[in-house]
PDB file of C-alpha atoms in Angstrom:
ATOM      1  CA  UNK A 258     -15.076   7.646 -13.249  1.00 48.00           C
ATOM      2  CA  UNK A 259     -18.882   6.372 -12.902  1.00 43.00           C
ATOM      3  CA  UNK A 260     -18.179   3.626 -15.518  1.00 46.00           C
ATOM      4  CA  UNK A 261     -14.755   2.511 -14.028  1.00 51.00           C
ATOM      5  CA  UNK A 262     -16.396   2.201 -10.443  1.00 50.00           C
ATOM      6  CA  UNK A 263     -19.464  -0.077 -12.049  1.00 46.00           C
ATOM      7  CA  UNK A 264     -16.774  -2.305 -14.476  1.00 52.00           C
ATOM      8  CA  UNK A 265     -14.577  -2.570 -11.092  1.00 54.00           C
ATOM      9  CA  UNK A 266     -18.283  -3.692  -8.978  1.00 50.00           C
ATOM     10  CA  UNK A 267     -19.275  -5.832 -11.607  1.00 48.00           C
ATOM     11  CA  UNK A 268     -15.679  -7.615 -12.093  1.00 52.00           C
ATOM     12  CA  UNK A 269     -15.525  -8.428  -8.775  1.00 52.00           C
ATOM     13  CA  UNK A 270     -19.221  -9.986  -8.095  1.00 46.00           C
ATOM     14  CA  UNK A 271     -18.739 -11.633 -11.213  1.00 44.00           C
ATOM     15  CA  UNK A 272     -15.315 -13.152 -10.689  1.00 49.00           C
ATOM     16  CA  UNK A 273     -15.478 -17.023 -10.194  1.00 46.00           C
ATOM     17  CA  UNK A 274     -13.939 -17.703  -6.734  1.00 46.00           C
ATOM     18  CA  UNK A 275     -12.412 -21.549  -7.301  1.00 45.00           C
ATOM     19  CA  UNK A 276      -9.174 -22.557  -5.106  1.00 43.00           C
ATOM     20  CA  UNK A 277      -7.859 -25.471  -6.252  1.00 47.00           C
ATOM     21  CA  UNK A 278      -4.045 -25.280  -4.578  1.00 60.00           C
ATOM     22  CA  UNK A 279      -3.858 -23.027  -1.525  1.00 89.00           C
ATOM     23  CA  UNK A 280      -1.037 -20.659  -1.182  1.00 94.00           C
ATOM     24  CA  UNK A 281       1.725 -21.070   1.313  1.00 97.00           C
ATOM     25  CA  UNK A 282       3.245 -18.282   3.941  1.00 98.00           C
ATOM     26  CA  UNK A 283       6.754 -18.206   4.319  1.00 98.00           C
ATOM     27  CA  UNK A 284       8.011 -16.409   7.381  1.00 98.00           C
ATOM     28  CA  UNK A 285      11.105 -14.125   6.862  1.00 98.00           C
ATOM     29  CA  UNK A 286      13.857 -11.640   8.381  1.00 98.00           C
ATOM     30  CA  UNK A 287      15.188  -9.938   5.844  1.00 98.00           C
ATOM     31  CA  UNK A 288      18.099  -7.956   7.263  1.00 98.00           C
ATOM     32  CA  UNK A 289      17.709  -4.294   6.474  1.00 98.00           C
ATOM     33  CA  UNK A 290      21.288  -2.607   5.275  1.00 98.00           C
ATOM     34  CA  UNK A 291      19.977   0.464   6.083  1.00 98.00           C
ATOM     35  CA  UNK A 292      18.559   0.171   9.308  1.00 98.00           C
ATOM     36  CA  UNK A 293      21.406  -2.490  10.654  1.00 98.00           C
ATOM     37  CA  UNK A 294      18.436  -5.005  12.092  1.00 98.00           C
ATOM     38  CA  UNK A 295      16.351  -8.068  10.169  1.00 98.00           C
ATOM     39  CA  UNK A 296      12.897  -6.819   9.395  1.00 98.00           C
ATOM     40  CA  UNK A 297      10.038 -10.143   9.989  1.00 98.00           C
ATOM     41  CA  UNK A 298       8.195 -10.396   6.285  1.00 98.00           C
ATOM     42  CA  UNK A 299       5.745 -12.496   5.372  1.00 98.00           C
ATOM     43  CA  UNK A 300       5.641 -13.462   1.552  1.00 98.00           C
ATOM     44  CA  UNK A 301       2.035 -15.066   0.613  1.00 98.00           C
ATOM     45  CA  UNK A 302       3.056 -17.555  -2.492  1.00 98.00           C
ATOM     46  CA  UNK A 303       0.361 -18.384  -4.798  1.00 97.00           C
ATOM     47  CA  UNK A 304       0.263 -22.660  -5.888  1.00 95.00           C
ATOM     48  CA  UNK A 305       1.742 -22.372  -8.984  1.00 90.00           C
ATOM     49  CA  UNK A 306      -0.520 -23.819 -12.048  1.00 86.00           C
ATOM     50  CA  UNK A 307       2.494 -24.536 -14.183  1.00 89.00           C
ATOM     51  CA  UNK A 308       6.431 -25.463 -13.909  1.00 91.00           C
ATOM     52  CA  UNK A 309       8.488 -22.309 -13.858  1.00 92.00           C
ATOM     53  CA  UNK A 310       5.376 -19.983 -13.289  1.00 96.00           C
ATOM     54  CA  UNK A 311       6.187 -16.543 -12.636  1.00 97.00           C
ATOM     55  CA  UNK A 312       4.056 -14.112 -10.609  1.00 98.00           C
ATOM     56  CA  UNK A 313       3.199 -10.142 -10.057  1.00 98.00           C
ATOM     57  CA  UNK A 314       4.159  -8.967  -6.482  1.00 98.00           C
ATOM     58  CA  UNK A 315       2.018  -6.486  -4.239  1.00 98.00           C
ATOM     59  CA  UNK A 316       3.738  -5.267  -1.246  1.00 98.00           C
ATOM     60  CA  UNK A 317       1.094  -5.155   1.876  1.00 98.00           C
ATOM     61  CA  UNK A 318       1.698  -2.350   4.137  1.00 98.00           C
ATOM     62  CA  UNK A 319      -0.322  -2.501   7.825  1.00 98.00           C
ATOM     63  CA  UNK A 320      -1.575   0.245  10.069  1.00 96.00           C
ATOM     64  CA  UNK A 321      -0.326   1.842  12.767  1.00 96.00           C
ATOM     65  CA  UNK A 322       0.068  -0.189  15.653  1.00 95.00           C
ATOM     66  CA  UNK A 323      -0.176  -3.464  13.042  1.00 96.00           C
ATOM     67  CA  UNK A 324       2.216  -6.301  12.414  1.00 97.00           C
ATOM     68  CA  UNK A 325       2.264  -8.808   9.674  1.00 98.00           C
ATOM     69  CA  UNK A 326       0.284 -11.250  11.691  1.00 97.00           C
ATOM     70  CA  UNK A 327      -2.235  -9.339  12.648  1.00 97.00           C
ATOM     71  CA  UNK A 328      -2.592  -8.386   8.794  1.00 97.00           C
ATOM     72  CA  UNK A 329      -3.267 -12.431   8.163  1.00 97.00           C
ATOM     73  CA  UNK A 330      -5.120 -13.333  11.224  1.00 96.00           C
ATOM     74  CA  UNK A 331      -7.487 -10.115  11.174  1.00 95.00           C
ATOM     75  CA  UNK A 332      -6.765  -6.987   9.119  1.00 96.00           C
ATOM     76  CA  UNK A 333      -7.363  -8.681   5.281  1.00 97.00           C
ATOM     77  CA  UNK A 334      -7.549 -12.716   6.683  1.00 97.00           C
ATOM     78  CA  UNK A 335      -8.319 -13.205   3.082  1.00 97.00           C
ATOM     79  CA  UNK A 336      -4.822 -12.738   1.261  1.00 97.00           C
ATOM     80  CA  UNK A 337      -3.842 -16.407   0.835  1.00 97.00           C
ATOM     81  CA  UNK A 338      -6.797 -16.661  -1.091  1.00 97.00           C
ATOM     82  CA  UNK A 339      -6.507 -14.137  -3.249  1.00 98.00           C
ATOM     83  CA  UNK A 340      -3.011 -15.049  -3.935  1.00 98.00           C
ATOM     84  CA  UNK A 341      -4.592 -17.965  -5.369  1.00 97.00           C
ATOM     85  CA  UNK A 342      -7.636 -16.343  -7.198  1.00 97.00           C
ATOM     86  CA  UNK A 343      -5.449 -13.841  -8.922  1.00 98.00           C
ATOM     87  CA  UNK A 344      -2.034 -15.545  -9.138  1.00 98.00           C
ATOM     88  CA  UNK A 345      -0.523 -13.028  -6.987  1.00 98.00           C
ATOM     89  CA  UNK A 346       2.209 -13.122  -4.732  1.00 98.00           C
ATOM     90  CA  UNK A 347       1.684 -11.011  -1.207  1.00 98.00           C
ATOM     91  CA  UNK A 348       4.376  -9.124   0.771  1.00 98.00           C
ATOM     92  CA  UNK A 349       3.777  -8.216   3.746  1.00 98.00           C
ATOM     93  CA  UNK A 350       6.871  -6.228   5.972  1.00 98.00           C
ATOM     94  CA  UNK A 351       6.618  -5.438   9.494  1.00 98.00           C
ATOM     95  CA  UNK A 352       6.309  -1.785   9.105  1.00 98.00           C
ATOM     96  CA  UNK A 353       6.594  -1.194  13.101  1.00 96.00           C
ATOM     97  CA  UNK A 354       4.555   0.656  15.566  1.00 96.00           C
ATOM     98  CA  UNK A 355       4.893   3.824  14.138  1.00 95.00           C
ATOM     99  CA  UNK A 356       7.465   4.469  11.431  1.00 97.00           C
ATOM    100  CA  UNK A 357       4.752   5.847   8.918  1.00 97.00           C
ATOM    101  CA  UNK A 358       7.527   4.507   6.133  1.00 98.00           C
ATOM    102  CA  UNK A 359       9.144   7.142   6.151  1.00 97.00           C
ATOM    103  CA  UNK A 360      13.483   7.394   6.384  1.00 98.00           C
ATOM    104  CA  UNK A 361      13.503   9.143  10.021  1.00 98.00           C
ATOM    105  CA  UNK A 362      16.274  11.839  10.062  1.00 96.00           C
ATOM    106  CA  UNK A 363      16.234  11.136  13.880  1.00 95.00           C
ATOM    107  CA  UNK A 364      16.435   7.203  14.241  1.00 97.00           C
ATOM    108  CA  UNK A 365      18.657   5.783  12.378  1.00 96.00           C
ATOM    109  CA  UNK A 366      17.204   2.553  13.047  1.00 97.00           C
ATOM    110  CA  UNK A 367      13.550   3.471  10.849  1.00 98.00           C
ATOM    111  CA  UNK A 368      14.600   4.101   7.674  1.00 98.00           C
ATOM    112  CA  UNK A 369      11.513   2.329   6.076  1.00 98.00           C
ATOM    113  CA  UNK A 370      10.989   3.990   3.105  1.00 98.00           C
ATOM    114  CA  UNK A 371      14.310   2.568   1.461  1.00 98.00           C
ATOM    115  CA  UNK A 372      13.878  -0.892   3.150  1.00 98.00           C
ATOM    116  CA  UNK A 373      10.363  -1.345   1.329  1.00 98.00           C
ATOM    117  CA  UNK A 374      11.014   0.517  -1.637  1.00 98.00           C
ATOM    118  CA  UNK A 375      14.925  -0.804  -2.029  1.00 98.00           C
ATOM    119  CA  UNK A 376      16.262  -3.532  -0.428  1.00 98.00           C
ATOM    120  CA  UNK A 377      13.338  -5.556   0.238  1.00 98.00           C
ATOM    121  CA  UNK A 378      12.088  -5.226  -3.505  1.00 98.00           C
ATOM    122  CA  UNK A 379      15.682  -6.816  -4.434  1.00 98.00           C
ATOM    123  CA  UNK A 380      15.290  -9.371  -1.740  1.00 98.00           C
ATOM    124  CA  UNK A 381      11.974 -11.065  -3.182  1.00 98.00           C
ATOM    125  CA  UNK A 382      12.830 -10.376  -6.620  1.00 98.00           C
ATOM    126  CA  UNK A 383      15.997 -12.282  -5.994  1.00 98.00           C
ATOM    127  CA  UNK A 384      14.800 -14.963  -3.460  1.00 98.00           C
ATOM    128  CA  UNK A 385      10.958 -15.283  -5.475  1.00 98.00           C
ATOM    129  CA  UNK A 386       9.511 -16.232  -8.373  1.00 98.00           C
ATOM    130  CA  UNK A 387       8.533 -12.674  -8.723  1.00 98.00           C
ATOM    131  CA  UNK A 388       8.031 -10.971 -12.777  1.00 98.00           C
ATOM    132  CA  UNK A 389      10.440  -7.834 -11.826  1.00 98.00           C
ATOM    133  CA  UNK A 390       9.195  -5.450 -13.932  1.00 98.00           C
ATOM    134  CA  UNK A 391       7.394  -2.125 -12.824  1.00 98.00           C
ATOM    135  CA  UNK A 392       4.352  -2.952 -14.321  1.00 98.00           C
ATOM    136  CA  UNK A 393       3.682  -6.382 -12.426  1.00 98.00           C
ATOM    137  CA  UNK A 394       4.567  -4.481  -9.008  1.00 98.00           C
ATOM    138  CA  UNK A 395       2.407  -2.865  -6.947  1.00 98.00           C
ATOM    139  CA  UNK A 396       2.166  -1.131  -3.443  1.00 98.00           C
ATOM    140  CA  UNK A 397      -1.257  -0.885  -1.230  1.00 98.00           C
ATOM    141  CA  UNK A 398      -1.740  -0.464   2.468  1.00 98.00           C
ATOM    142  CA  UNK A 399      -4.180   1.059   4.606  1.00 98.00           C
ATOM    143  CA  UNK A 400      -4.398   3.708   7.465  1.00 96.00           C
ATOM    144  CA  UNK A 401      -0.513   4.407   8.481  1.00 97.00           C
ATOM    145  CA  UNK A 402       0.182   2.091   5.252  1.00 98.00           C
ATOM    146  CA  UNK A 403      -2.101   3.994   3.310  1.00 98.00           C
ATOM    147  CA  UNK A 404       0.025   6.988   3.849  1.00 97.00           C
ATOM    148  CA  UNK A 405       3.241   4.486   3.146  1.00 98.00           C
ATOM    149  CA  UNK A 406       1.917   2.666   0.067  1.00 98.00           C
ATOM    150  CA  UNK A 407       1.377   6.289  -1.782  1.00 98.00           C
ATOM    151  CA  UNK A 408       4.596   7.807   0.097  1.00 98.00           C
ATOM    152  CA  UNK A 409       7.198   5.135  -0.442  1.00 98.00           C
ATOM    153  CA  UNK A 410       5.737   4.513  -3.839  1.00 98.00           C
ATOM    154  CA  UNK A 411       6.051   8.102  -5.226  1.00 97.00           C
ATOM    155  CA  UNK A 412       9.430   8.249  -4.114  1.00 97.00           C
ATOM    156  CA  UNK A 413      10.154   4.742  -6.029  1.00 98.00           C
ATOM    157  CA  UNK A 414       7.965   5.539  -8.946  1.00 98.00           C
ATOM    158  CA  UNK A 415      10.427   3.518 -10.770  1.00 97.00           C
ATOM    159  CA  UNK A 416       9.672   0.123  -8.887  1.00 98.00           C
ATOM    160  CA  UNK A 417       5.932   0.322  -8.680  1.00 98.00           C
ATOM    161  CA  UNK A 418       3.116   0.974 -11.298  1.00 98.00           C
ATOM    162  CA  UNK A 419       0.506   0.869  -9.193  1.00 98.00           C
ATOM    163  CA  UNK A 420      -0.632   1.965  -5.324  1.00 98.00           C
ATOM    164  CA  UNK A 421      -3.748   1.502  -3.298  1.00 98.00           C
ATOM    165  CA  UNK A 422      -4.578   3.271  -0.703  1.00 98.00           C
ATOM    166  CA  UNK A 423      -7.084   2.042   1.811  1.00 98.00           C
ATOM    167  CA  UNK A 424      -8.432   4.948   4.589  1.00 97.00           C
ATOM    168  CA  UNK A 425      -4.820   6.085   4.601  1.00 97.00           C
ATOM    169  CA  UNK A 426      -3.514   8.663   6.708  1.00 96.00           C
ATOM    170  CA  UNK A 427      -2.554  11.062   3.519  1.00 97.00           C
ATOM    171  CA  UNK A 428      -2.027  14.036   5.665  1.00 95.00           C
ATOM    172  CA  UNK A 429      -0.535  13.473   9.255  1.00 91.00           C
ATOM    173  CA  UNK A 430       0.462  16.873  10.279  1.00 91.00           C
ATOM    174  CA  UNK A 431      -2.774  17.638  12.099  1.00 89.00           C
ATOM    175  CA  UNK A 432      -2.525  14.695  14.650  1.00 82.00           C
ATOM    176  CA  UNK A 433       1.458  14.183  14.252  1.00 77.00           C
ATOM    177  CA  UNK A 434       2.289  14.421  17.984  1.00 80.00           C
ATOM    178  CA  UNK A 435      -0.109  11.898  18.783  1.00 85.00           C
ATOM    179  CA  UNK A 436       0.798   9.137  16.844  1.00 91.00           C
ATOM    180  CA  UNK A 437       4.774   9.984  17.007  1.00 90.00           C
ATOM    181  CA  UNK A 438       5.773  12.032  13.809  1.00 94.00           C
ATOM    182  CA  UNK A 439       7.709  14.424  15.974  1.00 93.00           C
ATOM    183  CA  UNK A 440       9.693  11.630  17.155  1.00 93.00           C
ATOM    184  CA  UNK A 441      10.898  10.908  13.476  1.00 95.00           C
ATOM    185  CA  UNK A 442      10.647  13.769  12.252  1.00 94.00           C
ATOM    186  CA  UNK A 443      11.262  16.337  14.780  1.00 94.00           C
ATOM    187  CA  UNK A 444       9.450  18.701  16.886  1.00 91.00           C
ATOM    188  CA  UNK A 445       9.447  21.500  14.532  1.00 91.00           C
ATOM    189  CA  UNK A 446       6.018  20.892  12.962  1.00 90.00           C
ATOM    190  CA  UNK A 447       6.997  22.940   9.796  1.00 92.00           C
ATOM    191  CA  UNK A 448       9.265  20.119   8.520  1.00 92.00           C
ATOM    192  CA  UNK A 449       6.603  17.386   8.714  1.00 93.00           C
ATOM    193  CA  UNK A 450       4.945  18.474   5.176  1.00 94.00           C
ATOM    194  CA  UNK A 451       8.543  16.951   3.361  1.00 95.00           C
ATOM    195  CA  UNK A 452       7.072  13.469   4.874  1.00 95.00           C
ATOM    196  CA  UNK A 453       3.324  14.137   4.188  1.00 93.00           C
ATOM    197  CA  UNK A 454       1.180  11.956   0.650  1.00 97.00           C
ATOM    198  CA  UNK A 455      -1.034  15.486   0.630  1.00 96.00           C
ATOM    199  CA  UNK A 456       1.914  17.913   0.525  1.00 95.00           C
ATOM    200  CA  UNK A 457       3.710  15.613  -2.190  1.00 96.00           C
ATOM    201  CA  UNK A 458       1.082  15.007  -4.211  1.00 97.00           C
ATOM    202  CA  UNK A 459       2.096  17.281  -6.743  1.00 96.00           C
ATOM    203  CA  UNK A 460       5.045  15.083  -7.947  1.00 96.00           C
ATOM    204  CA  UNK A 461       2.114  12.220  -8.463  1.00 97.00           C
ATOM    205  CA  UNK A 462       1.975  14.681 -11.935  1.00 96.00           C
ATOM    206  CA  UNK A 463       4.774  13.241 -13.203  1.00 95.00           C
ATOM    207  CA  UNK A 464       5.380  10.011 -11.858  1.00 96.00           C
ATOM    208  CA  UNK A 465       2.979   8.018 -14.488  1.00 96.00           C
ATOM    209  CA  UNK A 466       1.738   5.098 -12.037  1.00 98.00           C
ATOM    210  CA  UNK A 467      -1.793   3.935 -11.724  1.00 97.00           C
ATOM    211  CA  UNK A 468      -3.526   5.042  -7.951  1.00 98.00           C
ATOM    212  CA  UNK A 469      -6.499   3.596  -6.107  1.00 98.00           C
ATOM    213  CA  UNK A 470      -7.737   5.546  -3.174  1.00 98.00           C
ATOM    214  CA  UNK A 471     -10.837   4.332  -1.476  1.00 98.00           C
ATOM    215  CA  UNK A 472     -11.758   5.328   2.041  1.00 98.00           C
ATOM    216  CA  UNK A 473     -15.499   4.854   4.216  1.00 98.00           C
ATOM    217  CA  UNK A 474     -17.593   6.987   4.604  1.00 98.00           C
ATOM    218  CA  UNK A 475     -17.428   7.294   8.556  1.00 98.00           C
ATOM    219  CA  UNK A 476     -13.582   7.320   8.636  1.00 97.00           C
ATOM    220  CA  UNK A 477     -12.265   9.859  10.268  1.00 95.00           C
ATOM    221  CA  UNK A 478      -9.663  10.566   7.560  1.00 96.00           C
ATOM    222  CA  UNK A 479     -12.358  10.987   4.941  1.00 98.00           C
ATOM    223  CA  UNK A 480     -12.020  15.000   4.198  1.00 97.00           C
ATOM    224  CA  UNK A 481      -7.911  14.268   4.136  1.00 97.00           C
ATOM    225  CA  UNK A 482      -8.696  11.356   1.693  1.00 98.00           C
ATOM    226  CA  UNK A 483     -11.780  14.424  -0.196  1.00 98.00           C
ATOM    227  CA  UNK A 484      -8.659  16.369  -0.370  1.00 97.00           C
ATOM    228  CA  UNK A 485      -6.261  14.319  -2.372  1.00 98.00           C
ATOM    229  CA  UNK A 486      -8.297  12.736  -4.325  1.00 98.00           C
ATOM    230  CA  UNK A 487      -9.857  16.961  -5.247  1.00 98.00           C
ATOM    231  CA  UNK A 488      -6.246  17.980  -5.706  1.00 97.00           C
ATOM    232  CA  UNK A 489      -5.434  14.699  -8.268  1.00 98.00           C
ATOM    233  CA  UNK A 490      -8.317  15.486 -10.755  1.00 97.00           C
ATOM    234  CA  UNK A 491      -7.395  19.681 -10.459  1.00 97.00           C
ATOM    235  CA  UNK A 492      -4.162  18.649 -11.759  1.00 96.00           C
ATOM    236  CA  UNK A 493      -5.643  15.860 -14.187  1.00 96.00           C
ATOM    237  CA  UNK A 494      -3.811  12.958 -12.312  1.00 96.00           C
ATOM    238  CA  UNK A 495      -5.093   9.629 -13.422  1.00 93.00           C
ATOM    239  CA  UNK A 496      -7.051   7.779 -10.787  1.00 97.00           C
ATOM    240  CA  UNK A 497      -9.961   5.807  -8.962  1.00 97.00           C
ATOM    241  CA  UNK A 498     -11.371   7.450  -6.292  1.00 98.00           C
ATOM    242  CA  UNK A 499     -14.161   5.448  -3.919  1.00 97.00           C
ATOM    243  CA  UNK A 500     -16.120   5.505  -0.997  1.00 97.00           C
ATOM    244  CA  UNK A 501     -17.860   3.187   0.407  1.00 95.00           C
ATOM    245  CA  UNK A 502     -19.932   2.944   3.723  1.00 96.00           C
ATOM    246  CA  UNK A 503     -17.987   1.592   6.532  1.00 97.00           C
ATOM    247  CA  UNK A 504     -15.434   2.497   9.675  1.00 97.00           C
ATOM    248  CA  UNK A 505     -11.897   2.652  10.723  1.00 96.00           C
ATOM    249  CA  UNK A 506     -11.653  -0.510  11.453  1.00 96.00           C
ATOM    250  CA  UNK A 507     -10.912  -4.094  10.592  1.00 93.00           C
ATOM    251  CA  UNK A 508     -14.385  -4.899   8.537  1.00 96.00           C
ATOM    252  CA  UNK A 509     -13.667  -1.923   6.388  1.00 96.00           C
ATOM    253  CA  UNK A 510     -10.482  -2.366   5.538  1.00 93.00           C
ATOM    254  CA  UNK A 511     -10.862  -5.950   4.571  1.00 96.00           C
ATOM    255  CA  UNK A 512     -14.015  -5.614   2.406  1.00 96.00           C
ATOM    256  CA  UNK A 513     -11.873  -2.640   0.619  1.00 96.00           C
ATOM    257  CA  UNK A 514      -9.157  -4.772  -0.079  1.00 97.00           C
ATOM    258  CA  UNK A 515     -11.155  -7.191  -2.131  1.00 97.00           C
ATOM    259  CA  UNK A 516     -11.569  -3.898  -4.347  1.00 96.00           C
ATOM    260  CA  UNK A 517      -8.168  -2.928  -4.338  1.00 98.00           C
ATOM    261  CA  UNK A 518      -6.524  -6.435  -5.283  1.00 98.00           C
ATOM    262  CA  UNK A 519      -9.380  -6.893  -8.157  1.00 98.00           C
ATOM    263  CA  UNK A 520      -7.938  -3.769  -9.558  1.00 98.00           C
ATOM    264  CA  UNK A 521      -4.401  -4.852  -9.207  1.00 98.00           C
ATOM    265  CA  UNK A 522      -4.959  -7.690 -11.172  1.00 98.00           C
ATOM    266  CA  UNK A 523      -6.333  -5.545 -13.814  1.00 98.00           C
ATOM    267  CA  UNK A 524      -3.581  -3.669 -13.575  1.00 98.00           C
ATOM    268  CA  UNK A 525      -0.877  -6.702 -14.343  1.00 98.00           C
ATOM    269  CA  UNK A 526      -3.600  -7.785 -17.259  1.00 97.00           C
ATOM    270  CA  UNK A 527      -3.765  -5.203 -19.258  1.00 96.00           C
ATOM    271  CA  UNK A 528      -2.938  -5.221 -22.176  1.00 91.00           C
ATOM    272  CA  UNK A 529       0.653  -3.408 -22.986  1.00 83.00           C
TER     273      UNK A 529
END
């Protein structure tokens, strides 16, 4: 784990940074079967170094409270770069104020776990110059993303073979009425653990896909994130665990996601 932590480190300071072509955002509403309403997406398209160039996709899931703007403007302002560092392409769905991702047995209009993991996956591999294959598709978000990037992934372990999970909210139930669970969920607190990353982690046994958790040291969701990430190498789960000093809060999550999207792009490059 030691060694994995130093190669990612020394990857990443080592990494020449050299735009030549800057990416472009394209500004979407990608109309949701499901949920019967267009979703606003943002798709971050690297310059293209070659005719006919193909690219990996990572789907970009905010926070609660966040929106896809925000995400650019302040959350991870660095994206479009990236795009063009790594030659990946960025998707970035307005998750809403508070569906945690999840397919709400209550609201029939937030069923975002099969809009993300489904039909928007379709969309951009359709619409994109996306390589649609498992292994060039990947899933990260942080806080209420964090939560939906492992969630919606393990339930579409087919479509993504790799999450990242930045500070994510991996168990909700012990502050679910105060950032509305019980209002797509239910009241009855008992069901929330069928919605929860820390009470589904055992199916991350079987579901063979890569996972990068990091989380700060001050976060408040640090013993939640202890927890998984104890429970993972108990049951000899593959993955890379890391914490680094920092907050809940903007400067932490965009620092981590320089860490995150490094890895990624090992991820596509390996060898297979």
């Amino acid at each position: 784990m030691k060694q994995s932590i130093i190669a990612l480190w020394l990857a990443l300071v080592l990494t020449p940074v050299v735009y030549v072509k800057a990416a472009t955002v394209d500004t979407l509403a990608v109309f949701s079967n499901a949920m019967g309403k267009p979703v606003r997406t943002l798709v971050v398209v690297p310059a293209a170094s070659k005719a006919g160039q193909r690219f990996p996709t990572v789907y970009v899931l905010h926070g609660y409270s966040g929106n896809p703007d925000r995400t650019l403007k302040a959350d991870i302002p660095s994206l479009p770069q990236m795009a063009d560092q790594y030659g990946i392409l960025f998707v970035i769905p307005d998750g809403g104020f508070d569906s945690w991702y999840i397919n709400s047995p209550v609201k029939k209009d937030s069923q975002y776990e099969t809009f993300v993991g489904g039909e928007l996956v379709n969309y951009v591999d359709q619409h994109y110059p996306t390589i649609a294959t498992r292994d060039q598709r990947g899933l990260m978000g942080w806080s209420m993303g964090g939560h939906g990037a492992l969630y919606v992934g393990l339930k579409h372990a087919g479509s993504f073979g790799a999450l990242g999970s930045m500070c994510g909210a991996v168990d909700f139930k012990p502050f679910g009425m105060d950032f509305g669970i019980d209002k797509l969920v239910g009241a009855d607190s008992t069901k929330w653990k069928y919605y929860d990353v820390l009470d589904n982690a055992r199916y991350f046994v079987f579901s063979q896909q890569q996972l990068m958790i990091t989380c700060g040291t001050a976060d408040p969701f640090l013993a939640y994130n202890r927890r998984l990430h104890e429970y993972l190498d108990k049951h000899h789960v593959a993955h890379t665990y890391m914490e680094t000093e920092g907050a809940h809060d903007h400067a932490y999550w965009s620092k981590a996601a320089k860490y995150q999207v490094l890895w990624f792009n090992l991820f596509f490059t390996a060898p297979r």
